Coordinates of C-alpha atoms in Angstrom, one line a residue:
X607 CA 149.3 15.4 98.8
X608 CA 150.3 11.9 98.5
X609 CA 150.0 11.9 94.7
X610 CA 151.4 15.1 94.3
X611 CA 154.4 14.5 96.1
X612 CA 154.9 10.5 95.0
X613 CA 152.9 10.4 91.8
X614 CA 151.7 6.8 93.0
X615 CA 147.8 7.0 94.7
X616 CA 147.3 4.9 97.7
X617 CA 144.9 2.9 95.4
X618 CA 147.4 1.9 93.2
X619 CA 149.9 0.4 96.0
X620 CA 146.9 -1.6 96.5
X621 CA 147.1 -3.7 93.6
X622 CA 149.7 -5.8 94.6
X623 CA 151.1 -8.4 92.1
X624 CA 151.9 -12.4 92.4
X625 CA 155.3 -13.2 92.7
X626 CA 156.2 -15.7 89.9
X627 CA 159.7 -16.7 91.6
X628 CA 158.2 -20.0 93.3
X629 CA 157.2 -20.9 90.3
X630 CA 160.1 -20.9 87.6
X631 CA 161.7 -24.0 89.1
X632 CA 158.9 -26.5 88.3
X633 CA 157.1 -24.8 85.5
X634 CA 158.2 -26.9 83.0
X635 CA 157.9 -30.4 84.9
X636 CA 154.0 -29.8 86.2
X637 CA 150.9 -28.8 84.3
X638 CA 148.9 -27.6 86.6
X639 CA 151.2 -25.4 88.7
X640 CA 152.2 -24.6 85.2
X641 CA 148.5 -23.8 84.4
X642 CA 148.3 -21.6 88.0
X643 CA 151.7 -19.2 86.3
X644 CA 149.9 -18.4 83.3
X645 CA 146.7 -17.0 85.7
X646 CA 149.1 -15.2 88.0
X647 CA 150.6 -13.8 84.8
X648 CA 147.5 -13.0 83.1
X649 CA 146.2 -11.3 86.2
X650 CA 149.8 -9.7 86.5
X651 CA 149.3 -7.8 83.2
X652 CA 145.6 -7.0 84.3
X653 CA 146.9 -4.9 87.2
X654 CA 149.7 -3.0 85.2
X655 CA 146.7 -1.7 83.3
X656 CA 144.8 -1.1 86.2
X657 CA 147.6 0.7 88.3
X658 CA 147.7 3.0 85.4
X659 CA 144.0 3.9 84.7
X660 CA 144.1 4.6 88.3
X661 CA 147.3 6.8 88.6
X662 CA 146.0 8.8 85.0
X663 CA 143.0 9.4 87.2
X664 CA 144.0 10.4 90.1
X665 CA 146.9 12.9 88.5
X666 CA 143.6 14.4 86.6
X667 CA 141.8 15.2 89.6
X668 CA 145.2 16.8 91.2
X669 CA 145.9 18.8 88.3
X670 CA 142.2 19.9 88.0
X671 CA 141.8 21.0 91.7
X672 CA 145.1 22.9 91.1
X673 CA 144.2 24.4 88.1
X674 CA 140.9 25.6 89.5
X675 CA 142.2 27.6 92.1
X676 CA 144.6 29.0 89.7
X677 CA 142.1 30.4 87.3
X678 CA 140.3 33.5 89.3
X679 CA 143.7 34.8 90.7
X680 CA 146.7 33.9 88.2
X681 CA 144.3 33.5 84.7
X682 CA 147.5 33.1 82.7
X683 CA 149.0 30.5 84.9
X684 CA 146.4 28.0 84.7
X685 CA 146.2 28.5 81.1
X686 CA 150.1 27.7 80.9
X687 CA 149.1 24.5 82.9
X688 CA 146.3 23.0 80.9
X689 CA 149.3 23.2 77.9
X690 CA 152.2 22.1 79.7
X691 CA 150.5 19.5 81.9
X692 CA 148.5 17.5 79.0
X693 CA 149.4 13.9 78.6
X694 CA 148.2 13.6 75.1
X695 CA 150.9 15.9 73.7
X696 CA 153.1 12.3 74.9
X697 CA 151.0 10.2 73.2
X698 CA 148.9 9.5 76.1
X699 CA 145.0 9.5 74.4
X700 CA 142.4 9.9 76.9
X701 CA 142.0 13.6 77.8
X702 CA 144.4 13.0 81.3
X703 CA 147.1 15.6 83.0
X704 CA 150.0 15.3 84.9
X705 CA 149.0 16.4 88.2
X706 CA 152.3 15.8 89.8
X707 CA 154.2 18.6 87.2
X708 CA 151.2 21.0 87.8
X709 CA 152.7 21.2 91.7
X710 CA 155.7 21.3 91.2
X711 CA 155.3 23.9 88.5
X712 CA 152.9 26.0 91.3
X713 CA 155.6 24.9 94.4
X714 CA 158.4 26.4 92.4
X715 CA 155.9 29.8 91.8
X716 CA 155.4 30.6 95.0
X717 CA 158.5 29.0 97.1
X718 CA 161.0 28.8 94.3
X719 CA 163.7 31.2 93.2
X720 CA 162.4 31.0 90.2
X721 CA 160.8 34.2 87.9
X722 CA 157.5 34.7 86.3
X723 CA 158.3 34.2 82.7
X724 CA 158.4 37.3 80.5
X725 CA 154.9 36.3 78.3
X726 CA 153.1 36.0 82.0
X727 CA 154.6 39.4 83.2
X728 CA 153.6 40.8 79.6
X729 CA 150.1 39.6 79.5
X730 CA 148.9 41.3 82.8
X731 CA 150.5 44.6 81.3
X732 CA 149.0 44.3 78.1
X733 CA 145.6 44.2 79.5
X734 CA 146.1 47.1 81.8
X735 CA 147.5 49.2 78.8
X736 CA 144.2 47.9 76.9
X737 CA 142.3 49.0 79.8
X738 CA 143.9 52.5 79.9
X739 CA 143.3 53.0 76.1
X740 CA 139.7 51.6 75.7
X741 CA 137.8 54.0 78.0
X742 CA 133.9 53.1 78.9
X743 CA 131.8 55.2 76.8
X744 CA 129.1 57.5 78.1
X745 CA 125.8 55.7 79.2
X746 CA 127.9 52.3 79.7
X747 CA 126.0 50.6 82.2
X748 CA 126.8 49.6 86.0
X749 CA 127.5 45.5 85.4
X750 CA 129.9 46.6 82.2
X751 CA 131.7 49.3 84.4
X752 CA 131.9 46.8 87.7
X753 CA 133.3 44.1 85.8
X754 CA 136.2 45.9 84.2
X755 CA 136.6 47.4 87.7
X756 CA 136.9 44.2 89.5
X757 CA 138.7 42.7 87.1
X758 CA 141.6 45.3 87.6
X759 CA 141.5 44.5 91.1
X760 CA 141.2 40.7 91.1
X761 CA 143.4 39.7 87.8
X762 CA 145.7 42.8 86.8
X763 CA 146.9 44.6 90.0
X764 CA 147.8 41.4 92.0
X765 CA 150.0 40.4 88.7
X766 CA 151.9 43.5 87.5
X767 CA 155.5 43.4 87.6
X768 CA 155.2 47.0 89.3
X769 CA 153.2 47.1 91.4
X770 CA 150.1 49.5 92.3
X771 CA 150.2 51.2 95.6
X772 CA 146.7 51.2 97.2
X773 CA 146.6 54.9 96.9
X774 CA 147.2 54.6 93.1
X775 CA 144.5 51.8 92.3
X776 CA 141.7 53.7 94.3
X777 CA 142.5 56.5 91.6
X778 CA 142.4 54.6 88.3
X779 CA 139.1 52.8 89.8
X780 CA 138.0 56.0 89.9
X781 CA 139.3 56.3 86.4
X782 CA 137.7 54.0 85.0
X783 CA 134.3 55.8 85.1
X784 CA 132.9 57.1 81.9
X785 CA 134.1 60.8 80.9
X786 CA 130.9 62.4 82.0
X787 CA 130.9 61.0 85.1
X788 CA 134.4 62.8 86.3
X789 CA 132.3 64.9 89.1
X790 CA 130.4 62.2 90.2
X791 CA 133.5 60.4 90.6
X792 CA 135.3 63.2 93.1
X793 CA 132.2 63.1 95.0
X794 CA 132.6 59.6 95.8
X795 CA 136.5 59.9 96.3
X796 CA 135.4 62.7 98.7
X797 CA 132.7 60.5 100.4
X798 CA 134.5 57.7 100.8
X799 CA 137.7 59.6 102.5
X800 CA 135.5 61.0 105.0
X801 CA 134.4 57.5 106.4
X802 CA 138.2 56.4 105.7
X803 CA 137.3 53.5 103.1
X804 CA 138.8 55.0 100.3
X805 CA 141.5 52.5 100.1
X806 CA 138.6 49.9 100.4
X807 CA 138.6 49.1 96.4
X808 CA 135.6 46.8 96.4
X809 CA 133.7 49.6 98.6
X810 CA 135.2 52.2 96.4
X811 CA 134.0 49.9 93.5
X812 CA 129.9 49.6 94.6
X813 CA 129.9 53.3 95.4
X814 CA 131.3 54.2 91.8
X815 CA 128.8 51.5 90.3
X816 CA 125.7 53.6 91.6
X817 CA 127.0 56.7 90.3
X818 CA 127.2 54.7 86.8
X819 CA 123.8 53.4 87.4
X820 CA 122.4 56.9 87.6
X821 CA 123.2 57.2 84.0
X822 CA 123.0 54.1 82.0
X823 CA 121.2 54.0 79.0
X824 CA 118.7 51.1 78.1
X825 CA 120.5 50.2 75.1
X826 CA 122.6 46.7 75.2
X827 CA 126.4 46.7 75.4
X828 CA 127.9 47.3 72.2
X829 CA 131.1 44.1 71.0
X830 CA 134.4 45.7 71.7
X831 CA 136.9 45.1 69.4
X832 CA 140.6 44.6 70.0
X833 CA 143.5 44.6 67.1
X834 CA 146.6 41.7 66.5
X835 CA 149.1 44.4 67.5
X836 CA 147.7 45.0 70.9
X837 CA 146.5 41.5 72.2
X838 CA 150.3 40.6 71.4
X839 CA 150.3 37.0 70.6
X840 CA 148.3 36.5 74.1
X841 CA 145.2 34.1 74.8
X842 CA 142.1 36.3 73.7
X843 CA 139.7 34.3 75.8
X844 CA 142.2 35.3 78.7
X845 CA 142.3 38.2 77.8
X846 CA 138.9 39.3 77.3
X847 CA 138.9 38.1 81.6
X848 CA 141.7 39.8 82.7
X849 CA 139.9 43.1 81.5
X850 CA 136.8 42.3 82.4
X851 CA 134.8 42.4 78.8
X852 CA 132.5 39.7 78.0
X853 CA 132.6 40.6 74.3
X854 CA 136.0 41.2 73.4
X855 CA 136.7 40.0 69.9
X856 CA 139.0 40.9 66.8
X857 CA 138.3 42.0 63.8
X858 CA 138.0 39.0 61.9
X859 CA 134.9 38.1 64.2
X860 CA 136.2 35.3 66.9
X861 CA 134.8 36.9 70.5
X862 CA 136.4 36.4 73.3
X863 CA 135.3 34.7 77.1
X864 CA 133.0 32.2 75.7
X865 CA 133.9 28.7 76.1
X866 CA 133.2 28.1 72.5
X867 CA 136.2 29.4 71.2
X868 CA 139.3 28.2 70.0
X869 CA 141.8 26.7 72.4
X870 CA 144.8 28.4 71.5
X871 CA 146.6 32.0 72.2
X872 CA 146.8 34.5 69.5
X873 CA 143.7 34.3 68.6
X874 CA 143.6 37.2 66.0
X875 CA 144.2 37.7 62.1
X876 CA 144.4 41.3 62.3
X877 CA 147.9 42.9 61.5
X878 CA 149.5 39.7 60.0
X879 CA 150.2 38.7 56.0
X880 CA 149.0 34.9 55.2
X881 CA 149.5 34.7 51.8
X882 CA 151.4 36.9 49.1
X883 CA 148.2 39.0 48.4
X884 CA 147.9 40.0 51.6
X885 CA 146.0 42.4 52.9
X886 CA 142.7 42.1 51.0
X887 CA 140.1 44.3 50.5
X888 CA 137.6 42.8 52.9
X889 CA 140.5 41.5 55.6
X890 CA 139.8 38.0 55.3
X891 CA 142.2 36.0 53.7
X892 CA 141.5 32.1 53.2
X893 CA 145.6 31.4 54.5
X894 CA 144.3 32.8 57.9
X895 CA 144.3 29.8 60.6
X896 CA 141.8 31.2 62.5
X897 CA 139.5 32.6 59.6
X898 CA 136.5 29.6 59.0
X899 CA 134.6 31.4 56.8
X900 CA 133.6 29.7 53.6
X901 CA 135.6 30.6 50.9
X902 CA 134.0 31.9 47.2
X903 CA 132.9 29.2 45.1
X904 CA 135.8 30.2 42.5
X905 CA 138.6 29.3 44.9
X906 CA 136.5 26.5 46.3
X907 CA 136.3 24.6 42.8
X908 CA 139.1 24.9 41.7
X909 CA 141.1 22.2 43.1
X910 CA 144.7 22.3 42.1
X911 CA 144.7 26.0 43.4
X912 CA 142.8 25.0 46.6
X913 CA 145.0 22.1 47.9
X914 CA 147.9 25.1 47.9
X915 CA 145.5 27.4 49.5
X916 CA 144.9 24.9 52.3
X917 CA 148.2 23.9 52.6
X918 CA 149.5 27.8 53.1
X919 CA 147.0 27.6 55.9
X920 CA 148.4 24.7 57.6
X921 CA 151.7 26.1 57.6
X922 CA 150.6 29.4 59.3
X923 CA 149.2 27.7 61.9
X924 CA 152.1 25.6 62.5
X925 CA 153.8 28.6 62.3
X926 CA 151.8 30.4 65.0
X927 CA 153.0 30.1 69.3
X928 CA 151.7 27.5 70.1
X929 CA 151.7 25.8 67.0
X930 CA 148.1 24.4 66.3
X931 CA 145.9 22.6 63.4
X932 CA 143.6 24.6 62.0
X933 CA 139.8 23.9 61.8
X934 CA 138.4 22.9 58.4
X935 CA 136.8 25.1 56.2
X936 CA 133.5 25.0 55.7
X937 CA 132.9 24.4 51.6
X938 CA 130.3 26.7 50.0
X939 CA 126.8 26.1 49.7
X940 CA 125.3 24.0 47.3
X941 CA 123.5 27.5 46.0
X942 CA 126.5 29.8 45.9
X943 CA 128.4 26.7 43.6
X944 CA 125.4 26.5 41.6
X945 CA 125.4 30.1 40.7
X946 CA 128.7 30.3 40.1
X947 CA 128.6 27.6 37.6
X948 CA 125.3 28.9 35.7
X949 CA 127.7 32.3 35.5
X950 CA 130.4 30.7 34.2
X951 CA 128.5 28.5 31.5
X952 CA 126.7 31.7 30.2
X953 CA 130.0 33.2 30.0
X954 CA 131.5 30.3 28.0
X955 CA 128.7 30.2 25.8
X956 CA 128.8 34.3 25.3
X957 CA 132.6 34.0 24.4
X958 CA 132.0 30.8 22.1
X959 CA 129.2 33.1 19.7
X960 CA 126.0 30.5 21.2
X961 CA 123.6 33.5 22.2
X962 CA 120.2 33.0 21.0
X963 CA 118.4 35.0 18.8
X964 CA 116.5 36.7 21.3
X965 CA 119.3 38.0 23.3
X966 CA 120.4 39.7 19.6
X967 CA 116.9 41.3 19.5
X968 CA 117.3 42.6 23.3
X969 CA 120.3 44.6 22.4
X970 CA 121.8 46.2 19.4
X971 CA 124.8 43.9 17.7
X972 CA 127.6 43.2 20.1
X973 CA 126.0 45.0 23.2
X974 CA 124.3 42.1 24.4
X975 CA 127.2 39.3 24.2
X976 CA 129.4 42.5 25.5
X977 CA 127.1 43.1 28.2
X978 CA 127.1 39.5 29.3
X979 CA 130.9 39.1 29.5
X980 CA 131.3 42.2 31.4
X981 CA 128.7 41.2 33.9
X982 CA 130.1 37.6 34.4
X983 CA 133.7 39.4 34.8
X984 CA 132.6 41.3 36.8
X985 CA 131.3 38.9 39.5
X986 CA 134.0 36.6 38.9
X987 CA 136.4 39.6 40.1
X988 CA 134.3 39.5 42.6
X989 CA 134.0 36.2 44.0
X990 CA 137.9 36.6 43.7
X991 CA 137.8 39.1 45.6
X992 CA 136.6 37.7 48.5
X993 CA 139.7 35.8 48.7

């Protein structure tokens, strides 16, 4: 509480400086009281350091037990305050947070006058619409249909803007259950109103999980897939929580609610135009920020063309809320740039007349250096393609 309400840790007070006062008057006229300063002023700077590495500290462990409890109950919150609350967007290197903002941001949430922003009321409203249009499929199993349910409970209802009534989330628990599974549901809904829990969610919750267990099918969960359009511009890692899906990714293959992932919101290609070709045919593009797929050998190699390429991408992401850098590229492997250039040399040589006579015998006149060029075209359209 102290060094959220100071800033200053008791630790720090206790470093306690010299005072140099007594000793201005007769530091030019003796040496060794002249000597004694320049320790005292030394050991001076020493503790100016040392307050600081200990403030940074302790600030760190304030802002990480706030953040902490944040994270199972306001998901969106505590992401907000890992971005606002980092020192090294100030220049401050060292991986430390300002622990002192991070309470007064949460003091002014639950005391203040202030509102929840419109992106934090937004995000809990996209993931119940999400919810409501990706239904569990038949044979789902109980842990896929408990998490989702829970996660409604514990993440979405508490953080709509309008509110559920109790009455209201015991039926879209209920809801949630797979389509064949409607029946068993109104046998639990009956059940559980005839020992008066059914406004007991997490009961309500456990009874509809054994229903689900009856029919699960052995098979593993399949990824679930969410487009640009509907994760809105909001954190997918977040967001694959907040609806309780472990394997919630986009279409351009980054998953969601690993720790793995990228650090930054929008974490989707799907929907947007990165360069003026845009879309292509396989809905990757190379200008994508998040896209780190290699690109074909073609684009690769060709560095004049590249260095625009790269530099498109940079811009998107600077261009994206937040703003971010985008991870480097992987280049090609050493065998796909090695095939592209034996294409292209046998293409040069078929288009300067240097075929051997053997490839004349394989073919009739003009089919075989024809044949060649088309091939090589071909696959160069191809590897173009890909961009």
């Amino acid at each position: 509480i102290v060094v959220a309400e100071t800033g200053v840790p008791p630790a720090a007070r206790a470093i306690v400086d010299t005072d140099l006062s007594d000793y201005q008057p007769i530091i030019r006229s003796m040496s060794a009281v002249n000597q004694s300063a320049k320790k005292f002023i030394t050991q001076n700077e020493a503790n100016v350091e040392q307050r600081a590495r200990v403030t940074l500290r302790a600030w760190t462990t304030l802002f990480e037990s706030l953040r902490s409890c944040c994270v199972s109950k306001a998901s969106l919150l505590s992401f907000e305050l890992y971005e606002v609350c980092a020192l090294d967007r100030q220049g401050v290197s060292g991986g430390y947070f300002d622990g002192p903002l991070a309470w007064r941001i949460l003091l002014e949430r639950i005391e203040g006058d202030g509102e929840r922003s419109e992106q934090d009321k937004k995000f809990y409203s996209t993931a119940l619409k999400w919810q409501e249009g990706n239904k569990l499929a038949n044979g789902v199993s109980q842990q896929e249909y408990q998490k989702r349910a829970f996660a409604f409970v514990q993440y979405i209802m508490p953080n709509l803007a309008q509110k559920f009534e109790a009455n209201d989330a015991s039926e879209y628990i209920l809801a949630l259950m797979p389509e064949e599974l409607y029946e068993a549901g109104q046998r639990v809904k009956f059940s559980a109103k005839m020992v008066g829990r059914f406004l007991d969610h997490k009961y309500l919750i456990r009874l509809c999980g054994e229903e689900v267990f009856k029919k699960q099918k052995a098979s593993g969960p399949q990824p679930t897939f969410i487009a640009f359009e509907t994760l809105g511009g909001h954190p997918l890692e977040l967001m694959a929580m907040a609806v309780g899906v472990e394997g919630l990714q986009t279409a351009s293959g980054y998953h969601g609610g690993s720790r793995g992932g990228p650090p930054h919101p929008a974490f989707a290609g799907v929907g947007k135009t990165w360069c003026p070709k845009c879309p292509h045919n396989n809905n990757s593009c190379i200008c994508d920020p998040y896209n780190t797929k290699s690109p074909p050998p073609s684009v690769y190699l060709n560095t004049n063309r590249w260095k625009e390429l790269m530099s498109l991408r940079d811009r998107n992401g600077a261009g994206e809320s937040p703003p971010f850098t985008p991870k480097p590229v992987p280049k090609p492997s050493a065998e796909s740039i090695k095939k592209y250039q034996d294409i292209m040399a046998k293409r040069n040589n078929s288009r300067r007349g240097d075929k051997k006579d053997k490839d004349k015998k394989a073919a009739p006149e003009g089919a075989a250096t024809g044949g060649v060029a088309a091939n090589t075209d071909s696959l160069e359209s191809f590897f173009e393609g890909l961009r």
